Amino acid sequence: MTIQALGPSVPFHAPLYASPPCRYTNSELQLVSMVAAPEAVAALVPEPVVPNPDGQLVLMLNRLDADVFGRYHEAALLVPSSFEGVEGNFTAFMYLDEDRPNAAGREIWGWPKKHAMVDIEGDARIDSEVARAGASIIQSRVDLSAELGPAEVALNPTFFNLKLIPSVREGAPPDVMQITATTLQDVVIHRARGGTASVTLRSSKQDPLRRLSPREVQGAVCLQLDLTLGFGEVLHDYLRAG
């Protein structure tokens, strides 16, 4: 087979995932705003991305339905940050329960996705749990009590990620090491609700989340929406810069 005929992912004769864009419909995002230890939050963000100085942290819990991936659940810890004046959310941790968006997310955009059990149940009261290797690392409860108008919803659609692909050669630098940016497109919010939340973070051997335990949980927003996840851009290439 010629190079031009190869699929977008391996195995090339039966690709695991298709190329973007990915259209999500009838999906749900919960955004829980928290404050944790500023030094612990800042340590999650690589230069030259600049973390917020106040320890602001967002727990994002998603029930998703994508045309190319199907239905899956996802959880992430986001650090509101900036890059050369552009505001966005740096993805510090991300967990999901489906292999196709897991591989595509890591390989295309650099999302730090790990496979996990992500359980999200309920409507007005939503209970969520993330577990890996039998260890519960995230638990949350969101109680939604208020309908919100468009002016009350603050959704920053830009996400920063560290895309890192190691080399097959021993002792060699990574083949890819970049800061990428991806902005959600064609966002249509069908319903927005607000309320209160509680969050518990625990650690496992590979998931040191306890150090991010919230000092304050400021509230939650739940969005029912459609959106498009397209290609992104490279903001910083460490290998070319250094």
JSON list of C-alpha atoms in Angstrom, two decimals:
[
{"chain": "A", "resi": 1, "resn": "MET", "atom": "CA", "xyz": [0.00, 0.00, 0.00]},
{"chain": "A", "resi": 2, "resn": "THR", "atom": "CA", "xyz": [1.28, 3.48, -0.85]},
{"chain": "A", "resi": 3, "resn": "ILE", "atom": "CA", "xyz": [1.84, 6.14, 1.81]},
{"chain": "A", "resi": 4, "resn": "GLN", "atom": "CA", "xyz": [-0.92, 8.26, 0.26]},
{"chain": "A", "resi": 5, "resn": "ALA", "atom": "CA", "xyz": [-3.42, 5.45, 0.78]},
{"chain": "A", "resi": 6, "resn": "LEU", "atom": "CA", "xyz": [-2.74, 4.95, 4.49]},
{"chain": "A", "resi": 7, "resn": "GLY", "atom": "CA", "xyz": [-5.57, 5.53, 6.95]},
{"chain": "A", "resi": 8, "resn": "PRO", "atom": "CA", "xyz": [-5.54, 8.24, 9.66]},
{"chain": "A", "resi": 9, "resn": "SER", "atom": "CA", "xyz": [-4.44, 5.83, 12.40]},
{"chain": "A", "resi": 10, "resn": "VAL", "atom": "CA", "xyz": [-3.05, 2.35, 12.90]},
{"chain": "A", "resi": 11, "resn": "PRO", "atom": "CA", "xyz": [-3.61, -0.36, 11.99]},
{"chain": "A", "resi": 12, "resn": "PHE", "atom": "CA", "xyz": [-3.56, 1.40, 8.59]},
{"chain": "A", "resi": 13, "resn": "HIS", "atom": "CA", "xyz": [-5.75, -1.32, 7.03]},
{"chain": "A", "resi": 14, "resn": "ALA", "atom": "CA", "xyz": [-8.39, -0.94, 9.79]},
{"chain": "A", "resi": 15, "resn": "PRO", "atom": "CA", "xyz": [-7.91, 2.46, 11.51]},
{"chain": "A", "resi": 16, "resn": "LEU", "atom": "CA", "xyz": [-8.89, 2.76, 15.16]},
{"chain": "A", "resi": 17, "resn": "TYR", "atom": "CA", "xyz": [-10.30, 6.26, 14.66]},
{"chain": "A", "resi": 18, "resn": "ALA", "atom": "CA", "xyz": [-11.19, 8.68, 11.88]},
{"chain": "A", "resi": 19, "resn": "SER", "atom": "CA", "xyz": [-9.80, 12.15, 11.27]},
{"chain": "A", "resi": 20, "resn": "PRO", "atom": "CA", "xyz": [-11.50, 15.19, 12.82]},
{"chain": "A", "resi": 21, "resn": "PRO", "atom": "CA", "xyz": [-13.87, 16.93, 12.90]},
{"chain": "A", "resi": 22, "resn": "CYS", "atom": "CA", "xyz": [-15.97, 15.10, 15.49]},
{"chain": "A", "resi": 23, "resn": "ARG", "atom": "CA", "xyz": [-19.55, 16.24, 16.01]},
{"chain": "A", "resi": 24, "resn": "TYR", "atom": "CA", "xyz": [-21.07, 15.79, 19.47]},
{"chain": "A", "resi": 25, "resn": "THR", "atom": "CA", "xyz": [-24.85, 15.96, 19.92]},
{"chain": "A", "resi": 26, "resn": "ASN", "atom": "CA", "xyz": [-27.17, 15.47, 22.90]},
{"chain": "A", "resi": 27, "resn": "SER", "atom": "CA", "xyz": [-24.15, 15.73, 25.16]},
{"chain": "A", "resi": 28, "resn": "GLU", "atom": "CA", "xyz": [-23.64, 17.05, 28.67]},
{"chain": "A", "resi": 29, "resn": "LEU", "atom": "CA", "xyz": [-20.81, 18.92, 30.36]},
{"chain": "A", "resi": 30, "resn": "GLN", "atom": "CA", "xyz": [-20.64, 19.52, 34.11]},
{"chain": "A", "resi": 31, "resn": "LEU", "atom": "CA", "xyz": [-18.17, 22.20, 35.17]},
{"chain": "A", "resi": 32, "resn": "VAL", "atom": "CA", "xyz": [-17.37, 22.35, 38.88]},
{"chain": "A", "resi": 33, "resn": "SER", "atom": "CA", "xyz": [-15.32, 25.39, 39.91]},
{"chain": "A", "resi": 34, "resn": "MET", "atom": "CA", "xyz": [-12.91, 24.89, 42.82]},
{"chain": "A", "resi": 35, "resn": "VAL", "atom": "CA", "xyz": [-9.94, 26.44, 44.58]},
{"chain": "A", "resi": 36, "resn": "ALA", "atom": "CA", "xyz": [-6.98, 24.25, 45.59]},
{"chain": "A", "resi": 37, "resn": "ALA", "atom": "CA", "xyz": [-3.46, 24.98, 46.86]},
{"chain": "A", "resi": 38, "resn": "PRO", "atom": "CA", "xyz": [-2.01, 27.48, 44.34]},
{"chain": "A", "resi": 39, "resn": "GLU", "atom": "CA", "xyz": [1.44, 25.88, 44.36]},
{"chain": "A", "resi": 40, "resn": "ALA", "atom": "CA", "xyz": [-0.03, 22.42, 43.66]},
{"chain": "A", "resi": 41, "resn": "VAL", "atom": "CA", "xyz": [-2.13, 23.74, 40.79]},
{"chain": "A", "resi": 42, "resn": "ALA", "atom": "CA", "xyz": [0.72, 25.75, 39.26]},
{"chain": "A", "resi": 43, "resn": "ALA", "atom": "CA", "xyz": [2.98, 22.67, 39.29]},
{"chain": "A", "resi": 44, "resn": "LEU", "atom": "CA", "xyz": [0.65, 20.98, 36.78]},
{"chain": "A", "resi": 45, "resn": "VAL", "atom": "CA", "xyz": [1.22, 23.53, 34.02]},
{"chain": "A", "resi": 46, "resn": "PRO", "atom": "CA", "xyz": [4.37, 23.50, 31.85]},
{"chain": "A", "resi": 47, "resn": "GLU", "atom": "CA", "xyz": [6.06, 26.68, 30.69]},
{"chain": "A", "resi": 48, "resn": "PRO", "atom": "CA", "xyz": [5.44, 28.75, 28.63]},
{"chain": "A", "resi": 49, "resn": "VAL", "atom": "CA", "xyz": [1.76, 28.28, 29.54]},
{"chain": "A", "resi": 50, "resn": "VAL", "atom": "CA", "xyz": [0.95, 30.51, 32.53]},
{"chain": "A", "resi": 51, "resn": "PRO", "atom": "CA", "xyz": [-1.39, 29.10, 35.21]},
{"chain": "A", "resi": 52, "resn": "ASN", "atom": "CA", "xyz": [-3.77, 31.30, 37.14]},
{"chain": "A", "resi": 53, "resn": "PRO", "atom": "CA", "xyz": [-2.15, 32.45, 40.41]},
{"chain": "A", "resi": 54, "resn": "ASP", "atom": "CA", "xyz": [-5.14, 31.74, 42.65]},
{"chain": "A", "resi": 55, "resn": "GLY", "atom": "CA", "xyz": [-5.35, 27.95, 42.62]},
{"chain": "A", "resi": 56, "resn": "GLN", "atom": "CA", "xyz": [-8.46, 27.92, 40.44]},
{"chain": "A", "resi": 57, "resn": "LEU", "atom": "CA", "xyz": [-9.27, 24.42, 39.21]},
{"chain": "A", "resi": 58, "resn": "VAL", "atom": "CA", "xyz": [-12.19, 23.02, 37.23]},
{"chain": "A", "resi": 59, "resn": "LEU", "atom": "CA", "xyz": [-13.54, 19.48, 37.43]},
{"chain": "A", "resi": 60, "resn": "MET", "atom": "CA", "xyz": [-15.22, 18.68, 34.12]},
{"chain": "A", "resi": 61, "resn": "LEU", "atom": "CA", "xyz": [-17.55, 15.66, 33.93]},
{"chain": "A", "resi": 62, "resn": "ASN", "atom": "CA", "xyz": [-18.96, 14.75, 30.53]},
{"chain": "A", "resi": 63, "resn": "ARG", "atom": "CA", "xyz": [-21.64, 12.46, 29.13]},
{"chain": "A", "resi": 64, "resn": "LEU", "atom": "CA", "xyz": [-20.82, 12.49, 25.43]},
{"chain": "A", "resi": 65, "resn": "ASP", "atom": "CA", "xyz": [-22.23, 11.17, 22.16]},
{"chain": "A", "resi": 66, "resn": "ALA", "atom": "CA", "xyz": [-19.98, 11.65, 19.12]},
{"chain": "A", "resi": 67, "resn": "ASP", "atom": "CA", "xyz": [-20.59, 10.69, 15.51]},
{"chain": "A", "resi": 68, "resn": "VAL", "atom": "CA", "xyz": [-17.19, 8.99, 15.19]},
{"chain": "A", "resi": 69, "resn": "PHE", "atom": "CA", "xyz": [-16.80, 7.61, 18.74]},
{"chain": "A", "resi": 70, "resn": "GLY", "atom": "CA", "xyz": [-20.29, 6.80, 19.98]},
{"chain": "A", "resi": 71, "resn": "ARG", "atom": "CA", "xyz": [-21.27, 7.31, 23.61]},
{"chain": "A", "resi": 72, "resn": "TYR", "atom": "CA", "xyz": [-18.77, 7.55, 26.44]},
{"chain": "A", "resi": 73, "resn": "HIS", "atom": "CA", "xyz": [-18.13, 9.20, 29.80]},
{"chain": "A", "resi": 74, "resn": "GLU", "atom": "CA", "xyz": [-15.19, 11.46, 30.55]},
{"chain": "A", "resi": 75, "resn": "ALA", "atom": "CA", "xyz": [-13.72, 13.40, 33.47]},
{"chain": "A", "resi": 76, "resn": "ALA", "atom": "CA", "xyz": [-10.95, 16.00, 33.54]},
{"chain": "A", "resi": 77, "resn": "LEU", "atom": "CA", "xyz": [-9.17, 18.39, 35.86]},
{"chain": "A", "resi": 78, "resn": "LEU", "atom": "CA", "xyz": [-8.53, 21.71, 34.13]},
{"chain": "A", "resi": 79, "resn": "VAL", "atom": "CA", "xyz": [-6.34, 24.65, 35.13]},
{"chain": "A", "resi": 80, "resn": "PRO", "atom": "CA", "xyz": [-7.51, 28.06, 33.84]},
{"chain": "A", "resi": 81, "resn": "SER", "atom": "CA", "xyz": [-4.37, 29.39, 32.17]},
{"chain": "A", "resi": 82, "resn": "SER", "atom": "CA", "xyz": [-3.08, 31.66, 29.43]},
{"chain": "A", "resi": 83, "resn": "PHE", "atom": "CA", "xyz": [-0.57, 31.58, 26.59]},
{"chain": "A", "resi": 84, "resn": "GLU", "atom": "CA", "xyz": [0.69, 34.89, 25.22]},
{"chain": "A", "resi": 85, "resn": "GLY", "atom": "CA", "xyz": [-2.50, 36.61, 26.28]},
{"chain": "A", "resi": 86, "resn": "VAL", "atom": "CA", "xyz": [-4.89, 33.90, 25.05]},
{"chain": "A", "resi": 87, "resn": "GLU", "atom": "CA", "xyz": [-7.08, 32.49, 27.83]},
{"chain": "A", "resi": 88, "resn": "GLY", "atom": "CA", "xyz": [-7.89, 28.79, 27.99]},
{"chain": "A", "resi": 89, "resn": "ASN", "atom": "CA", "xyz": [-7.89, 25.69, 30.16]},
{"chain": "A", "resi": 90, "resn": "PHE", "atom": "CA", "xyz": [-4.79, 23.51, 30.49]},
{"chain": "A", "resi": 91, "resn": "THR", "atom": "CA", "xyz": [-5.77, 19.84, 30.79]},
{"chain": "A", "resi": 92, "resn": "ALA", "atom": "CA", "xyz": [-3.90, 18.39, 33.77]},
{"chain": "A", "resi": 93, "resn": "PHE", "atom": "CA", "xyz": [-5.68, 15.02, 34.10]},
{"chain": "A", "resi": 94, "resn": "MET", "atom": "CA", "xyz": [-8.27, 13.28, 31.94]},
{"chain": "A", "resi": 95, "resn": "TYR", "atom": "CA", "xyz": [-10.08, 9.95, 32.24]},
{"chain": "A", "resi": 96, "resn": "LEU", "atom": "CA", "xyz": [-12.57, 8.14, 30.00]},
{"chain": "A", "resi": 97, "resn": "ASP", "atom": "CA", "xyz": [-14.09, 4.73, 29.36]},
{"chain": "A", "resi": 98, "resn": "GLU", "atom": "CA", "xyz": [-13.75, 4.19, 25.58]},
{"chain": "A", "resi": 99, "resn": "ASP", "atom": "CA", "xyz": [-10.64, 3.29, 23.58]},
{"chain": "A", "resi": 100, "resn": "ARG", "atom": "CA", "xyz": [-11.23, 5.23, 20.34]},
{"chain": "A", "resi": 101, "resn": "PRO", "atom": "CA", "xyz": [-11.48, 8.75, 21.80]},
{"chain": "A", "resi": 102, "resn": "ASN", "atom": "CA", "xyz": [-8.71, 7.77, 24.22]},
{"chain": "A", "resi": 103, "resn": "ALA", "atom": "CA", "xyz": [-6.23, 7.01, 21.44]},
{"chain": "A", "resi": 104, "resn": "ALA", "atom": "CA", "xyz": [-7.38, 9.82, 19.15]},
{"chain": "A", "resi": 105, "resn": "GLY", "atom": "CA", "xyz": [-7.28, 12.37, 21.95]},
{"chain": "A", "resi": 106, "resn": "ARG", "atom": "CA", "xyz": [-3.71, 11.52, 22.89]},
{"chain": "A", "resi": 107, "resn": "GLU", "atom": "CA", "xyz": [-2.32, 11.13, 19.38]},
{"chain": "A", "resi": 108, "resn": "ILE", "atom": "CA", "xyz": [-4.00, 14.07, 17.60]},
{"chain": "A", "resi": 109, "resn": "TRP", "atom": "CA", "xyz": [-4.48, 16.81, 20.20]},
{"chain": "A", "resi": 110, "resn": "GLY", "atom": "CA", "xyz": [-2.32, 15.68, 23.12]},
{"chain": "A", "resi": 111, "resn": "TRP", "atom": "CA", "xyz": [-5.12, 15.28, 25.67]},
{"chain": "A", "resi": 112, "resn": "PRO", "atom": "CA", "xyz": [-3.60, 13.36, 28.64]},
{"chain": "A", "resi": 113, "resn": "LYS", "atom": "CA", "xyz": [-6.28, 10.68, 28.53]},
{"chain": "A", "resi": 114, "resn": "LYS", "atom": "CA", "xyz": [-6.17, 7.55, 30.67]},
{"chain": "A", "resi": 115, "resn": "HIS", "atom": "CA", "xyz": [-8.63, 4.67, 30.61]},
{"chain": "A", "resi": 116, "resn": "ALA", "atom": "CA", "xyz": [-10.81, 4.50, 33.71]},
{"chain": "A", "resi": 117, "resn": "MET", "atom": "CA", "xyz": [-14.24, 3.62, 35.00]},
{"chain": "A", "resi": 118, "resn": "VAL", "atom": "CA", "xyz": [-16.23, 6.86, 34.77]},
{"chain": "A", "resi": 119, "resn": "ASP", "atom": "CA", "xyz": [-19.71, 6.58, 36.29]},
{"chain": "A", "resi": 120, "resn": "ILE", "atom": "CA", "xyz": [-22.09, 9.55, 35.99]},
{"chain": "A", "resi": 121, "resn": "GLU", "atom": "CA", "xyz": [-25.68, 9.08, 37.19]},
{"chain": "A", "resi": 122, "resn": "GLY", "atom": "CA", "xyz": [-28.64, 11.36, 37.77]},
{"chain": "A", "resi": 123, "resn": "ASP", "atom": "CA", "xyz": [-30.25, 14.55, 36.52]},
{"chain": "A", "resi": 124, "resn": "ALA", "atom": "CA", "xyz": [-31.17, 17.17, 39.12]},
{"chain": "A", "resi": 125, "resn": "ARG", "atom": "CA", "xyz": [-28.71, 15.47, 41.46]},
{"chain": "A", "resi": 126, "resn": "ILE", "atom": "CA", "xyz": [-25.73, 14.01, 39.60]},
{"chain": "A", "resi": 127, "resn": "ASP", "atom": "CA", "xyz": [-23.37, 11.60, 41.34]},
{"chain": "A", "resi": 128, "resn": "SER", "atom": "CA", "xyz": [-20.08, 10.87, 39.60]},
{"chain": "A", "resi": 129, "resn": "GLU", "atom": "CA", "xyz": [-17.12, 8.61, 40.33]},
{"chain": "A", "resi": 130, "resn": "VAL", "atom": "CA", "xyz": [-13.83, 7.89, 38.57]},
{"chain": "A", "resi": 131, "resn": "ALA", "atom": "CA", "xyz": [-11.89, 4.73, 39.42]},
{"chain": "A", "resi": 132, "resn": "ARG", "atom": "CA", "xyz": [-8.66, 3.26, 38.08]},
{"chain": "A", "resi": 133, "resn": "ALA", "atom": "CA", "xyz": [-7.24, -0.16, 38.94]},
{"chain": "A", "resi": 134, "resn": "GLY", "atom": "CA", "xyz": [-9.94, -0.58, 41.57]},
{"chain": "A", "resi": 135, "resn": "ALA", "atom": "CA", "xyz": [-9.12, 2.70, 43.34]},
{"chain": "A", "resi": 136, "resn": "SER", "atom": "CA", "xyz": [-11.69, 5.49, 43.53]},
{"chain": "A", "resi": 137, "resn": "ILE", "atom": "CA", "xyz": [-9.85, 8.74, 42.72]},
{"chain": "A", "resi": 138, "resn": "ILE", "atom": "CA", "xyz": [-12.67, 11.23, 42.03]},
{"chain": "A", "resi": 139, "resn": "GLN", "atom": "CA", "xyz": [-16.11, 11.49, 43.60]},
{"chain": "A", "resi": 140, "resn": "SER", "atom": "CA", "xyz": [-18.52, 14.36, 43.14]},
{"chain": "A", "resi": 141, "resn": "ARG", "atom": "CA", "xyz": [-22.13, 15.28, 43.77]},
{"chain": "A", "resi": 142, "resn": "VAL", "atom": "CA", "xyz": [-23.78, 18.13, 41.91]},
{"chain": "A", "resi": 143, "resn": "ASP", "atom": "CA", "xyz": [-27.18, 19.47, 42.98]},
{"chain": "A", "resi": 144, "resn": "LEU", "atom": "CA", "xyz": [-28.76, 21.58, 40.24]},
{"chain": "A", "resi": 145, "resn": "SER", "atom": "CA", "xyz": [-31.39, 24.02, 41.42]},
{"chain": "A", "resi": 146, "resn": "ALA", "atom": "CA", "xyz": [-31.42, 26.96, 38.99]},
{"chain": "A", "resi": 147, "resn": "GLU", "atom": "CA", "xyz": [-32.07, 27.40, 35.29]},
{"chain": "A", "resi": 148, "resn": "LEU", "atom": "CA", "xyz": [-29.47, 29.71, 33.74]},
{"chain": "A", "resi": 149, "resn": "GLY", "atom": "CA", "xyz": [-29.69, 32.10, 30.82]},
{"chain": "A", "resi": 150, "resn": "PRO", "atom": "CA", "xyz": [-27.02, 32.50, 28.13]},
{"chain": "A", "resi": 151, "resn": "ALA", "atom": "CA", "xyz": [-25.49, 35.52, 29.85]},
{"chain": "A", "resi": 152, "resn": "GLU", "atom": "CA", "xyz": [-24.93, 33.48, 33.02]},
{"chain": "A", "resi": 153, "resn": "VAL", "atom": "CA", "xyz": [-22.92, 30.73, 31.30]},
{"chain": "A", "resi": 154, "resn": "ALA", "atom": "CA", "xyz": [-19.16, 31.18, 31.09]},
{"chain": "A", "resi": 155, "resn": "LEU", "atom": "CA", "xyz": [-17.70, 28.44, 28.88]},
{"chain": "A", "resi": 156, "resn": "ASN", "atom": "CA", "xyz": [-14.15, 29.02, 27.69]},
{"chain": "A", "resi": 157, "resn": "PRO", "atom": "CA", "xyz": [-13.99, 26.81, 24.57]},
{"chain": "A", "resi": 158, "resn": "THR", "atom": "CA", "xyz": [-10.17, 26.79, 24.26]},
{"chain": "A", "resi": 159, "resn": "PHE", "atom": "CA", "xyz": [-8.08, 23.96, 25.70]},
{"chain": "A", "resi": 160, "resn": "PHE", "atom": "CA", "xyz": [-4.30, 23.76, 26.00]},
{"chain": "A", "resi": 161, "resn": "ASN", "atom": "CA", "xyz": [-2.50, 20.41, 26.05]},
{"chain": "A", "resi": 162, "resn": "LEU", "atom": "CA", "xyz": [1.06, 19.13, 26.23]},
{"chain": "A", "resi": 163, "resn": "LYS", "atom": "CA", "xyz": [1.38, 16.73, 23.29]},
{"chain": "A", "resi": 164, "resn": "LEU", "atom": "CA", "xyz": [4.22, 14.31, 23.98]},
{"chain": "A", "resi": 165, "resn": "ILE", "atom": "CA", "xyz": [5.17, 11.32, 21.82]},
{"chain": "A", "resi": 166, "resn": "PRO", "atom": "CA", "xyz": [8.33, 9.51, 22.94]},
{"chain": "A", "resi": 167, "resn": "SER", "atom": "CA", "xyz": [10.98, 8.19, 20.57]},
{"chain": "A", "resi": 168, "resn": "VAL", "atom": "CA", "xyz": [11.50, 4.50, 19.89]},
{"chain": "A", "resi": 169, "resn": "ARG", "atom": "CA", "xyz": [15.27, 5.10, 20.14]},
{"chain": "A", "resi": 170, "resn": "GLU", "atom": "CA", "xyz": [16.91, 4.66, 23.52]},
{"chain": "A", "resi": 171, "resn": "GLY", "atom": "CA", "xyz": [18.09, 7.93, 25.06]},
{"chain": "A", "resi": 172, "resn": "ALA", "atom": "CA", "xyz": [16.61, 10.04, 22.27]},
{"chain": "A", "resi": 173, "resn": "PRO", "atom": "CA", "xyz": [14.43, 13.10, 22.90]},
{"chain": "A", "resi": 174, "resn": "PRO", "atom": "CA", "xyz": [10.69, 12.81, 22.23]},
{"chain": "A", "resi": 175, "resn": "ASP", "atom": "CA", "xyz": [9.61, 12.72, 18.60]},
{"chain": "A", "resi": 176, "resn": "VAL", "atom": "CA", "xyz": [6.90, 15.28, 19.41]},
{"chain": "A", "resi": 177, "resn": "MET", "atom": "CA", "xyz": [6.79, 17.76, 22.30]},
{"chain": "A", "resi": 178, "resn": "GLN", "atom": "CA", "xyz": [4.36, 20.63, 21.78]},
{"chain": "A", "resi": 179, "resn": "ILE", "atom": "CA", "xyz": [1.82, 22.88, 23.43]},
{"chain": "A", "resi": 180, "resn": "THR", "atom": "CA", "xyz": [-1.35, 22.58, 21.38]},
{"chain": "A", "resi": 181, "resn": "ALA", "atom": "CA", "xyz": [-4.56, 24.58, 21.45]},
{"chain": "A", "resi": 182, "resn": "THR", "atom": "CA", "xyz": [-7.99, 23.31, 20.47]},
{"chain": "A", "resi": 183, "resn": "THR", "atom": "CA", "xyz": [-11.13, 25.45, 20.43]},
{"chain": "A", "resi": 184, "resn": "LEU", "atom": "CA", "xyz": [-14.59, 23.90, 20.49]},
{"chain": "A", "resi": 185, "resn": "GLN", "atom": "CA", "xyz": [-16.67, 25.05, 17.53]},
{"chain": "A", "resi": 186, "resn": "ASP", "atom": "CA", "xyz": [-20.33, 25.33, 16.56]},
{"chain": "A", "resi": 187, "resn": "VAL", "atom": "CA", "xyz": [-21.38, 25.19, 20.22]},
{"chain": "A", "resi": 188, "resn": "VAL", "atom": "CA", "xyz": [-25.16, 25.15, 20.70]},
{"chain": "A", "resi": 189, "resn": "ILE", "atom": "CA", "xyz": [-26.33, 25.19, 24.33]},
{"chain": "A", "resi": 190, "resn": "HIS", "atom": "CA", "xyz": [-29.82, 23.75, 24.68]},
{"chain": "A", "resi": 191, "resn": "ARG", "atom": "CA", "xyz": [-30.09, 24.01, 28.46]},
{"chain": "A", "resi": 192, "resn": "ALA", "atom": "CA", "xyz": [-27.95, 25.40, 31.26]},
{"chain": "A", "resi": 193, "resn": "ARG", "atom": "CA", "xyz": [-28.41, 24.82, 34.99]},
{"chain": "A", "resi": 194, "resn": "GLY", "atom": "CA", "xyz": [-26.46, 25.90, 38.04]},
{"chain": "A", "resi": 195, "resn": "GLY", "atom": "CA", "xyz": [-26.09, 24.65, 41.56]},
{"chain": "A", "resi": 196, "resn": "THR", "atom": "CA", "xyz": [-23.83, 23.45, 44.32]},
{"chain": "A", "resi": 197, "resn": "ALA", "atom": "CA", "xyz": [-21.28, 20.66, 44.39]},
{"chain": "A", "resi": 198, "resn": "SER", "atom": "CA", "xyz": [-19.04, 18.59, 46.62]},
{"chain": "A", "resi": 199, "resn": "VAL", "atom": "CA", "xyz": [-15.81, 16.99, 45.41]},
{"chain": "A", "resi": 200, "resn": "THR", "atom": "CA", "xyz": [-13.43, 14.41, 46.88]},
{"chain": "A", "resi": 201, "resn": "LEU", "atom": "CA", "xyz": [-10.06, 13.71, 45.25]},
{"chain": "A", "resi": 202, "resn": "ARG", "atom": "CA", "xyz": [-7.88, 10.73, 46.18]},
{"chain": "A", "resi": 203, "resn": "SER", "atom": "CA", "xyz": [-4.57, 9.41, 44.92]},
{"chain": "A", "resi": 204, "resn": "SER", "atom": "CA", "xyz": [-3.51, 6.15, 43.33]},
{"chain": "A", "resi": 205, "resn": "LYS", "atom": "CA", "xyz": [0.05, 5.15, 42.40]},
{"chain": "A", "resi": 206, "resn": "GLN", "atom": "CA", "xyz": [-0.31, 6.80, 38.99]},
{"chain": "A", "resi": 207, "resn": "ASP", "atom": "CA", "xyz": [-2.83, 9.50, 39.82]},
{"chain": "A", "resi": 208, "resn": "PRO", "atom": "CA", "xyz": [-1.65, 11.93, 42.52]},
{"chain": "A", "resi": 209, "resn": "LEU", "atom": "CA", "xyz": [-4.90, 13.85, 42.88]},
{"chain": "A", "resi": 210, "resn": "ARG", "atom": "CA", "xyz": [-5.12, 14.20, 46.66]},
{"chain": "A", "resi": 211, "resn": "ARG", "atom": "CA", "xyz": [-2.71, 17.15, 46.59]},
{"chain": "A", "resi": 212, "resn": "LEU", "atom": "CA", "xyz": [-5.39, 19.00, 44.58]},
{"chain": "A", "resi": 213, "resn": "SER", "atom": "CA", "xyz": [-8.12, 18.49, 47.20]},
{"chain": "A", "resi": 214, "resn": "PRO", "atom": "CA", "xyz": [-10.34, 21.57, 47.05]},
{"chain": "A", "resi": 215, "resn": "ARG", "atom": "CA", "xyz": [-10.12, 24.18, 49.76]},
{"chain": "A", "resi": 216, "resn": "GLU", "atom": "CA", "xyz": [-13.36, 25.61, 48.39]},
{"chain": "A", "resi": 217, "resn": "VAL", "atom": "CA", "xyz": [-15.96, 24.37, 45.90]},
{"chain": "A", "resi": 218, "resn": "GLN", "atom": "CA", "xyz": [-17.52, 27.48, 44.39]},
{"chain": "A", "resi": 219, "resn": "GLY", "atom": "CA", "xyz": [-20.37, 25.94, 42.41]},
{"chain": "A", "resi": 220, "resn": "ALA", "atom": "CA", "xyz": [-21.34, 23.96, 39.35]},
{"chain": "A", "resi": 221, "resn": "VAL", "atom": "CA", "xyz": [-22.82, 24.50, 35.92]},
{"chain": "A", "resi": 222, "resn": "CYS", "atom": "CA", "xyz": [-24.37, 21.74, 33.81]},
{"chain": "A", "resi": 223, "resn": "LEU", "atom": "CA", "xyz": [-24.72, 22.28, 30.06]},
{"chain": "A", "resi": 224, "resn": "GLN", "atom": "CA", "xyz": [-26.72, 20.20, 27.61]},
{"chain": "A", "resi": 225, "resn": "LEU", "atom": "CA", "xyz": [-25.24, 21.00, 24.23]},
{"chain": "A", "resi": 226, "resn": "ASP", "atom": "CA", "xyz": [-23.96, 20.14, 20.79]},
{"chain": "A", "resi": 227, "resn": "LEU", "atom": "CA", "xyz": [-20.43, 20.98, 19.66]},
{"chain": "A", "resi": 228, "resn": "THR", "atom": "CA", "xyz": [-17.72, 20.21, 17.13]},
{"chain": "A", "resi": 229, "resn": "LEU", "atom": "CA", "xyz": [-14.19, 19.15, 18.00]},
{"chain": "A", "resi": 230, "resn": "GLY", "atom": "CA", "xyz": [-11.99, 19.97, 15.02]},
{"chain": "A", "resi": 231, "resn": "PHE", "atom": "CA", "xyz": [-8.28, 20.17, 14.43]},
{"chain": "A", "resi": 232, "resn": "GLY", "atom": "CA", "xyz": [-6.17, 22.48, 16.60]},
{"chain": "A", "resi": 233, "resn": "GLU", "atom": "CA", "xyz": [-2.92, 24.39, 16.31]},
{"chain": "A", "resi": 234, "resn": "VAL", "atom": "CA", "xyz": [0.61, 24.18, 17.67]},
{"chain": "A", "resi": 235, "resn": "LEU", "atom": "CA", "xyz": [1.32, 27.13, 19.98]},
{"chain": "A", "resi": 236, "resn": "HIS", "atom": "CA", "xyz": [4.82, 26.11, 21.04]},
{"chain": "A", "resi": 237, "resn": "ASP", "atom": "CA", "xyz": [7.21, 23.46, 19.72]},
{"chain": "A", "resi": 238, "resn": "TYR", "atom": "CA", "xyz": [9.82, 22.63, 22.37]},
{"chain": "A", "resi": 239, "resn": "LEU", "atom": "CA", "xyz": [12.04, 20.73, 19.94]},
{"chain": "A", "resi": 240, "resn": "ARG", "atom": "CA", "xyz": [12.26, 23.61, 17.48]},
{"chain": "A", "resi": 241, "resn": "ALA", "atom": "CA", "xyz": [12.61, 26.19, 20.24]},
{"chain": "A", "resi": 242, "resn": "GLY", "atom": "CA", "xyz": [15.42, 24.43, 22.02]}
]
